[in-house]
PDB file of C-alpha atoms and ligand atoms in Angstrom:
ATOM      1  CA  UNK A 251      11.644 -14.388  14.700  1.00 80.00           C
ATOM      2  CA  UNK A 252      15.107 -13.136  13.803  1.00 91.00           C
ATOM      3  CA  UNK A 253      13.441 -10.765  11.351  1.00 94.00           C
ATOM      4  CA  UNK A 254      12.282  -8.695  14.323  1.00 96.00           C
ATOM      5  CA  UNK A 255      15.930  -7.919  15.144  1.00 96.00           C
ATOM      6  CA  UNK A 256      15.900  -5.046  12.648  1.00 97.00           C
ATOM      7  CA  UNK A 257      12.930  -3.016  14.007  1.00 97.00           C
ATOM      8  CA  UNK A 258      14.064  -3.779  17.580  1.00 97.00           C
ATOM      9  CA  UNK A 259      17.586  -2.520  16.876  1.00 96.00           C
ATOM     10  CA  UNK A 260      16.378   0.637  15.149  1.00 96.00           C
ATOM     11  CA  UNK A 261      14.030   1.316  18.059  1.00 96.00           C
ATOM     12  CA  UNK A 262      16.847   0.951  20.575  1.00 96.00           C
ATOM     13  CA  UNK A 263      19.165   3.091  18.455  1.00 95.00           C
ATOM     14  CA  UNK A 264      16.777   5.972  17.733  1.00 93.00           C
ATOM     15  CA  UNK A 265      14.609   5.905  20.836  1.00 92.00           C
ATOM     16  CA  UNK A 266      10.975   6.173  21.763  1.00 93.00           C
ATOM     17  CA  UNK A 267      10.700   9.830  20.814  1.00 92.00           C
ATOM     18  CA  UNK A 268      11.518   9.314  17.133  1.00 94.00           C
ATOM     19  CA  UNK A 269       9.979   5.835  16.933  1.00 96.00           C
ATOM     20  CA  UNK A 270       6.964   5.764  19.314  1.00 97.00           C
ATOM     21  CA  UNK A 271       5.865   2.417  20.742  1.00 97.00           C
ATOM     22  CA  UNK A 272       2.900   1.992  18.361  1.00 97.00           C
ATOM     23  CA  UNK A 273       5.148   2.514  15.360  1.00 98.00           C
ATOM     24  CA  UNK A 274       7.640   0.063  16.859  1.00 98.00           C
ATOM     25  CA  UNK A 275       4.895  -2.589  17.121  1.00 98.00           C
ATOM     26  CA  UNK A 276       3.916  -1.965  13.498  1.00 98.00           C
ATOM     27  CA  UNK A 277       7.586  -2.365  12.535  1.00 98.00           C
ATOM     28  CA  UNK A 278       7.645  -5.773  14.255  1.00 98.00           C
ATOM     29  CA  UNK A 279       4.539  -6.830  12.289  1.00 98.00           C
ATOM     30  CA  UNK A 280       6.014  -5.506   9.034  1.00 98.00           C
ATOM     31  CA  UNK A 281       9.256  -7.401   9.566  1.00 98.00           C
ATOM     32  CA  UNK A 282       7.482 -10.768   9.760  1.00 97.00           C
ATOM     33  CA  UNK A 283       4.544 -10.062   7.458  1.00 97.00           C
ATOM     34  CA  UNK A 284       6.170 -11.217   4.181  1.00 97.00           C
ATOM     35  CA  UNK A 285       6.229 -14.801   5.503  1.00 94.00           C
ATOM     36  CA  UNK A 286       2.425 -14.859   5.543  1.00 94.00           C
ATOM     37  CA  UNK A 287       3.092 -16.103   2.027  1.00 92.00           C
ATOM     38  CA  UNK A 288       3.730 -19.631   3.356  1.00 90.00           C
ATOM     39  CA  UNK A 289      -0.011 -19.963   2.892  1.00 90.00           C
ATOM     40  CA  UNK A 290       0.938 -20.404  -0.796  1.00 87.00           C
ATOM     41  CA  UNK A 291       2.175 -23.929   0.046  1.00 86.00           C
ATOM     42  CA  UNK A 292      -1.261 -24.784   1.431  1.00 89.00           C
ATOM     43  CA  UNK A 293      -2.944 -23.337  -1.656  1.00 91.00           C
ATOM     44  CA  UNK A 294      -0.766 -25.482  -3.910  1.00 92.00           C
ATOM     45  CA  UNK A 295       1.131 -22.503  -5.375  1.00 91.00           C
ATOM     46  CA  UNK A 296       4.687 -23.632  -6.200  1.00 90.00           C
ATOM     47  CA  UNK A 297       7.641 -22.080  -4.340  1.00 91.00           C
ATOM     48  CA  UNK A 298       9.154 -20.708  -7.566  1.00 90.00           C
ATOM     49  CA  UNK A 299       5.929 -18.909  -8.615  1.00 92.00           C
ATOM     50  CA  UNK A 300       5.848 -15.109  -8.301  1.00 92.00           C
ATOM     51  CA  UNK A 301       3.045 -15.670  -5.778  1.00 94.00           C
ATOM     52  CA  UNK A 302       4.989 -18.432  -4.007  1.00 94.00           C
ATOM     53  CA  UNK A 303       7.143 -18.259  -0.872  1.00 94.00           C
ATOM     54  CA  UNK A 304       9.788 -15.462  -1.012  1.00 96.00           C
ATOM     55  CA  UNK A 305       7.949 -14.079  -4.047  1.00 96.00           C
ATOM     56  CA  UNK A 306       5.869 -10.909  -4.377  1.00 97.00           C
ATOM     57  CA  UNK A 307       5.363 -10.418  -0.629  1.00 97.00           C
ATOM     58  CA  UNK A 308       9.171 -10.124  -0.329  1.00 98.00           C
ATOM     59  CA  UNK A 309       9.498  -7.606  -3.184  1.00 98.00           C
ATOM     60  CA  UNK A 310      10.550  -3.966  -2.959  1.00 98.00           C
ATOM     61  CA  UNK A 311       7.290  -2.866  -4.607  1.00 98.00           C
ATOM     62  CA  UNK A 312       5.123  -4.722  -2.078  1.00 98.00           C
ATOM     63  CA  UNK A 313       7.124  -3.394   0.878  1.00 98.00           C
ATOM     64  CA  UNK A 314       7.053   0.169  -0.384  1.00 98.00           C
ATOM     65  CA  UNK A 315       3.334   0.121  -1.249  1.00 98.00           C
ATOM     66  CA  UNK A 316       2.390  -1.270   2.144  1.00 98.00           C
ATOM     67  CA  UNK A 317       4.576   1.305   3.923  1.00 98.00           C
ATOM     68  CA  UNK A 318       2.947   4.145   1.941  1.00 98.00           C
ATOM     69  CA  UNK A 319      -0.486   2.724   2.811  1.00 98.00           C
ATOM     70  CA  UNK A 320       0.403   2.581   6.516  1.00 97.00           C
ATOM     71  CA  UNK A 321       1.079   6.334   6.435  1.00 97.00           C
ATOM     72  CA  UNK A 322      -2.692   6.899   6.811  1.00 97.00           C
ATOM     73  CA  UNK A 323      -2.111   5.829  10.433  1.00 97.00           C
ATOM     74  CA  UNK A 324       0.559   8.488  11.021  1.00 96.00           C
ATOM     75  CA  UNK A 325      -1.641  10.307  13.559  1.00 96.00           C
ATOM     76  CA  UNK A 326      -2.252   7.108  15.506  1.00 96.00           C
ATOM     77  CA  UNK A 327       1.457   6.263  15.461  1.00 96.00           C
ATOM     78  CA  UNK A 328       2.181   9.763  16.838  1.00 95.00           C
ATOM     79  CA  UNK A 329       5.221   9.994  14.617  1.00 95.00           C
ATOM     80  CA  UNK A 330       6.365  12.130  11.721  1.00 95.00           C
ATOM     81  CA  UNK A 331       5.171  10.824   8.358  1.00 97.00           C
ATOM     82  CA  UNK A 332       8.678  10.479   6.897  1.00 97.00           C
ATOM     83  CA  UNK A 333       9.732   8.475   9.958  1.00 97.00           C
ATOM     84  CA  UNK A 334       6.671   6.186   9.587  1.00 97.00           C
ATOM     85  CA  UNK A 335       7.485   5.581   5.937  1.00 98.00           C
ATOM     86  CA  UNK A 336      11.197   5.040   6.473  1.00 97.00           C
ATOM     87  CA  UNK A 337      10.914   2.863   9.580  1.00 97.00           C
ATOM     88  CA  UNK A 338       8.225   0.582   8.133  1.00 98.00           C
ATOM     89  CA  UNK A 339       9.924   0.323   4.747  1.00 98.00           C
ATOM     90  CA  UNK A 340      13.267  -0.604   6.328  1.00 98.00           C
ATOM     91  CA  UNK A 341      11.491  -3.124   8.606  1.00 98.00           C
ATOM     92  CA  UNK A 342       9.679  -4.892   5.785  1.00 98.00           C
ATOM     93  CA  UNK A 343      12.519  -4.731   3.256  1.00 97.00           C
ATOM     94  CA  UNK A 344      15.003  -6.088   5.786  1.00 97.00           C
ATOM     95  CA  UNK A 345      12.949  -9.276   5.817  1.00 97.00           C
ATOM     96  CA  UNK A 346      13.914 -10.100   2.224  1.00 97.00           C
ATOM     97  CA  UNK A 347      17.481  -8.945   2.810  1.00 96.00           C
ATOM     98  CA  UNK A 348      17.885 -11.413   5.684  1.00 96.00           C
ATOM     99  CA  UNK A 349      16.222 -14.184   3.654  1.00 95.00           C
ATOM    100  CA  UNK A 350      18.718 -13.507   0.844  1.00 96.00           C
ATOM    101  CA  UNK A 351      21.496 -14.154   3.369  1.00 95.00           C
ATOM    102  CA  UNK A 352      20.287 -17.670   4.208  1.00 94.00           C
ATOM    103  CA  UNK A 353      21.910 -20.802   2.877  1.00 91.00           C
ATOM    104  CA  UNK A 354      18.793 -22.608   1.673  1.00 88.00           C
ATOM    105  CA  UNK A 355      15.495 -22.472  -0.154  1.00 89.00           C
ATOM    106  CA  UNK A 356      14.996 -20.287  -3.205  1.00 93.00           C
ATOM    107  CA  UNK A 357      16.245 -16.723  -3.528  1.00 95.00           C
ATOM    108  CA  UNK A 358      14.169 -13.608  -2.920  1.00 97.00           C
ATOM    109  CA  UNK A 359      12.016 -12.027  -5.648  1.00 97.00           C
ATOM    110  CA  UNK A 360      13.002  -8.422  -4.878  1.00 97.00           C
ATOM    111  CA  UNK A 361      12.025  -7.145  -8.336  1.00 98.00           C
ATOM    112  CA  UNK A 362       8.685  -8.937  -8.828  1.00 96.00           C
ATOM    113  CA  UNK A 363       6.550  -8.043 -10.837  1.00 95.00           C
ATOM    114  CA  UNK A 364       9.219  -6.474 -13.108  1.00 97.00           C
ATOM    115  CA  UNK A 365      11.501  -9.500 -13.024  1.00 96.00           C
ATOM    116  CA  UNK A 366      10.843 -12.950 -11.643  1.00 95.00           C
ATOM    117  CA  UNK A 367      14.544 -13.471 -10.914  1.00 96.00           C
ATOM    118  CA  UNK A 368      15.282 -14.746  -7.387  1.00 97.00           C
ATOM    119  CA  UNK A 369      18.249 -13.239  -5.565  1.00 97.00           C
ATOM    120  CA  UNK A 370      20.740 -14.410  -2.970  1.00 96.00           C
ATOM    121  CA  UNK A 371      23.642 -12.356  -1.617  1.00 94.00           C
ATOM    122  CA  UNK A 372      27.269 -13.499  -1.907  1.00 92.00           C
ATOM    123  CA  UNK A 373      27.488 -13.565   1.869  1.00 90.00           C
ATOM    124  CA  UNK A 374      25.064 -16.119   3.308  1.00 92.00           C
ATOM    125  CA  UNK A 375      25.974 -16.778   6.940  1.00 91.00           C
ATOM    126  CA  UNK A 376      22.424 -17.546   8.142  1.00 91.00           C
ATOM    127  CA  UNK A 377      21.241 -21.147   8.154  1.00 89.00           C
ATOM    128  CA  UNK A 378      17.746 -21.531   6.773  1.00 85.00           C
ATOM    129  CA  UNK A 379      15.194 -22.192   9.546  1.00 78.00           C
ATOM    130  CA  UNK A 380      13.094 -25.310   9.740  1.00 70.00           C
ATOM    131  CA  UNK A 381       9.360 -24.634   9.551  1.00 67.00           C
ATOM    132  CA  UNK A 382       7.397 -25.362  12.757  1.00 66.00           C
ATOM    133  CA  UNK A 383       8.272 -25.016  16.433  1.00 66.00           C
ATOM    134  CA  UNK A 384       8.827 -28.760  16.925  1.00 68.00           C
ATOM    135  CA  UNK A 385      11.631 -28.813  14.367  1.00 66.00           C
ATOM    136  CA  UNK A 386      13.437 -26.091  16.286  1.00 65.00           C
ATOM    137  CA  UNK A 387      14.087 -28.419  19.189  1.00 74.00           C
ATOM    138  CA  UNK A 388      16.513 -30.518  17.161  1.00 81.00           C
ATOM    139  CA  UNK A 389      20.262 -30.261  16.624  1.00 83.00           C
ATOM    140  CA  UNK A 390      19.592 -28.525  13.313  1.00 82.00           C
ATOM    141  CA  UNK A 391      17.271 -26.049  15.006  1.00 84.00           C
ATOM    142  CA  UNK A 392      19.959 -25.169  17.545  1.00 87.00           C
ATOM    143  CA  UNK A 393      22.540 -24.689  14.777  1.00 88.00           C
ATOM    144  CA  UNK A 394      20.092 -22.325  13.058  1.00 87.00           C
ATOM    145  CA  UNK A 395      19.565 -20.311  16.241  1.00 88.00           C
ATOM    146  CA  UNK A 396      23.339 -20.086  16.745  1.00 90.00           C
ATOM    147  CA  UNK A 397      23.898 -18.780  13.221  1.00 91.00           C
ATOM    148  CA  UNK A 398      21.074 -16.245  13.574  1.00 91.00           C
ATOM    149  CA  UNK A 399      22.462 -15.099  16.888  1.00 92.00           C
ATOM    150  CA  UNK A 400      25.997 -14.587  15.593  1.00 92.00           C
ATOM    151  CA  UNK A 401      25.135 -13.240  12.136  1.00 91.00           C
ATOM    152  CA  UNK A 402      22.179 -11.015  13.003  1.00 93.00           C
ATOM    153  CA  UNK A 403      21.405 -10.389  16.676  1.00 94.00           C
ATOM    154  CA  UNK A 404      24.912  -9.780  18.043  1.00 95.00           C
ATOM    155  CA  UNK A 405      26.035  -7.312  15.326  1.00 94.00           C
ATOM    156  CA  UNK A 406      22.720  -5.421  15.226  1.00 95.00           C
ATOM    157  CA  UNK A 407      22.321  -5.218  19.000  1.00 96.00           C
ATOM    158  CA  UNK A 408      25.950  -4.126  19.442  1.00 95.00           C
ATOM    159  CA  UNK A 409      25.528  -1.252  16.983  1.00 96.00           C
ATOM    160  CA  UNK A 410      22.138  -0.194  18.354  1.00 95.00           C
ATOM    161  CA  UNK A 411      23.268  -0.381  21.985  1.00 95.00           C
ATOM    162  CA  UNK A 412      26.300   1.767  21.119  1.00 96.00           C
ATOM    163  CA  UNK A 413      24.070   4.333  19.417  1.00 95.00           C
ATOM    164  CA  UNK A 414      21.733   4.263  22.432  1.00 95.00           C
ATOM    165  CA  UNK A 415      24.634   4.978  24.792  1.00 95.00           C
ATOM    166  CA  UNK A 416      25.999   7.676  22.493  1.00 95.00           C
ATOM    167  CA  UNK A 417      22.590   9.340  22.286  1.00 92.00           C
ATOM    168  CA  UNK A 418      22.291   9.410  26.076  1.00 92.00           C
ATOM    169  CA  UNK A 419      25.825  10.689  26.471  1.00 94.00           C
ATOM    170  CA  UNK A 420      25.207  13.549  24.037  1.00 93.00           C
ATOM    171  CA  UNK A 421      21.967  14.427  25.829  1.00 90.00           C
ATOM    172  CA  UNK A 422      23.758  14.540  29.170  1.00 92.00           C
ATOM    173  CA  UNK A 423      26.589  16.666  27.817  1.00 93.00           C
ATOM    174  CA  UNK A 424      24.106  19.108  26.269  1.00 90.00           C
ATOM    175  CA  UNK A 425      22.033  19.096  29.476  1.00 87.00           C
ATOM    176  CA  UNK A 426      25.142  19.747  31.573  1.00 86.00           C
ATOM    177  CA  UNK A 427      26.302  22.595  29.346  1.00 85.00           C
ATOM    178  CA  UNK A 428      22.834  24.196  29.452  1.00 83.00           C
ATOM    179  CA  UNK A 429      22.817  23.839  33.229  1.00 78.00           C
ATOM    180  CA  UNK A 430      26.277  25.431  33.238  1.00 69.00           C
ATOM    181  CA  UNK A 431      25.002  28.366  31.180  1.00 64.00           C
ATOM    182  CA  UNK A 432      22.293  29.077  33.736  1.00 59.00           C
ATOM    183  CA  UNK A 433      24.770  29.163  36.591  1.00 56.00           C
TER     184      UNK A 433
HETATM  185 ZN1   ZN B 641      10.697 -14.744   4.278  1.00 50.21          ZN
END
């Protein structure tokens, strides 16, 4: 669920006007969508395969193609097309970026199908999550939540809340100066 921190933070930072609620919801879906690939385990596809977990569905090409495709819904999102593309692409790509900052599993296949190399970043402060809700209620699950909170949620929410406050402050200052002009 920590993957949703990115679209949530961007929504808080940029506001409902630039990122309307429908686009925000799509961003949430895009940020978790790549993990639909866990179905690969059920289908017997090995983790390290290009079609396996953290494979093609986590790649830049997949994220970009899906974001372009979603632009057909621009009218429904009630947003500008470049905002739809950018917001959804950042939401879906951030999924792989966060996965590449975890301390377990295999790396992320950002460049599939051009290269099957799996990537991790140097900095990997996020503990890899156990799969399944039941496993979250263990000591390990709590340690994971703590690491996600301190490495992802706190920094992102701090920045987005600051931008939110700054945006409101600027709007008030502009509003006040316009009001002043009238008087
Ligand atoms: Zn993932």
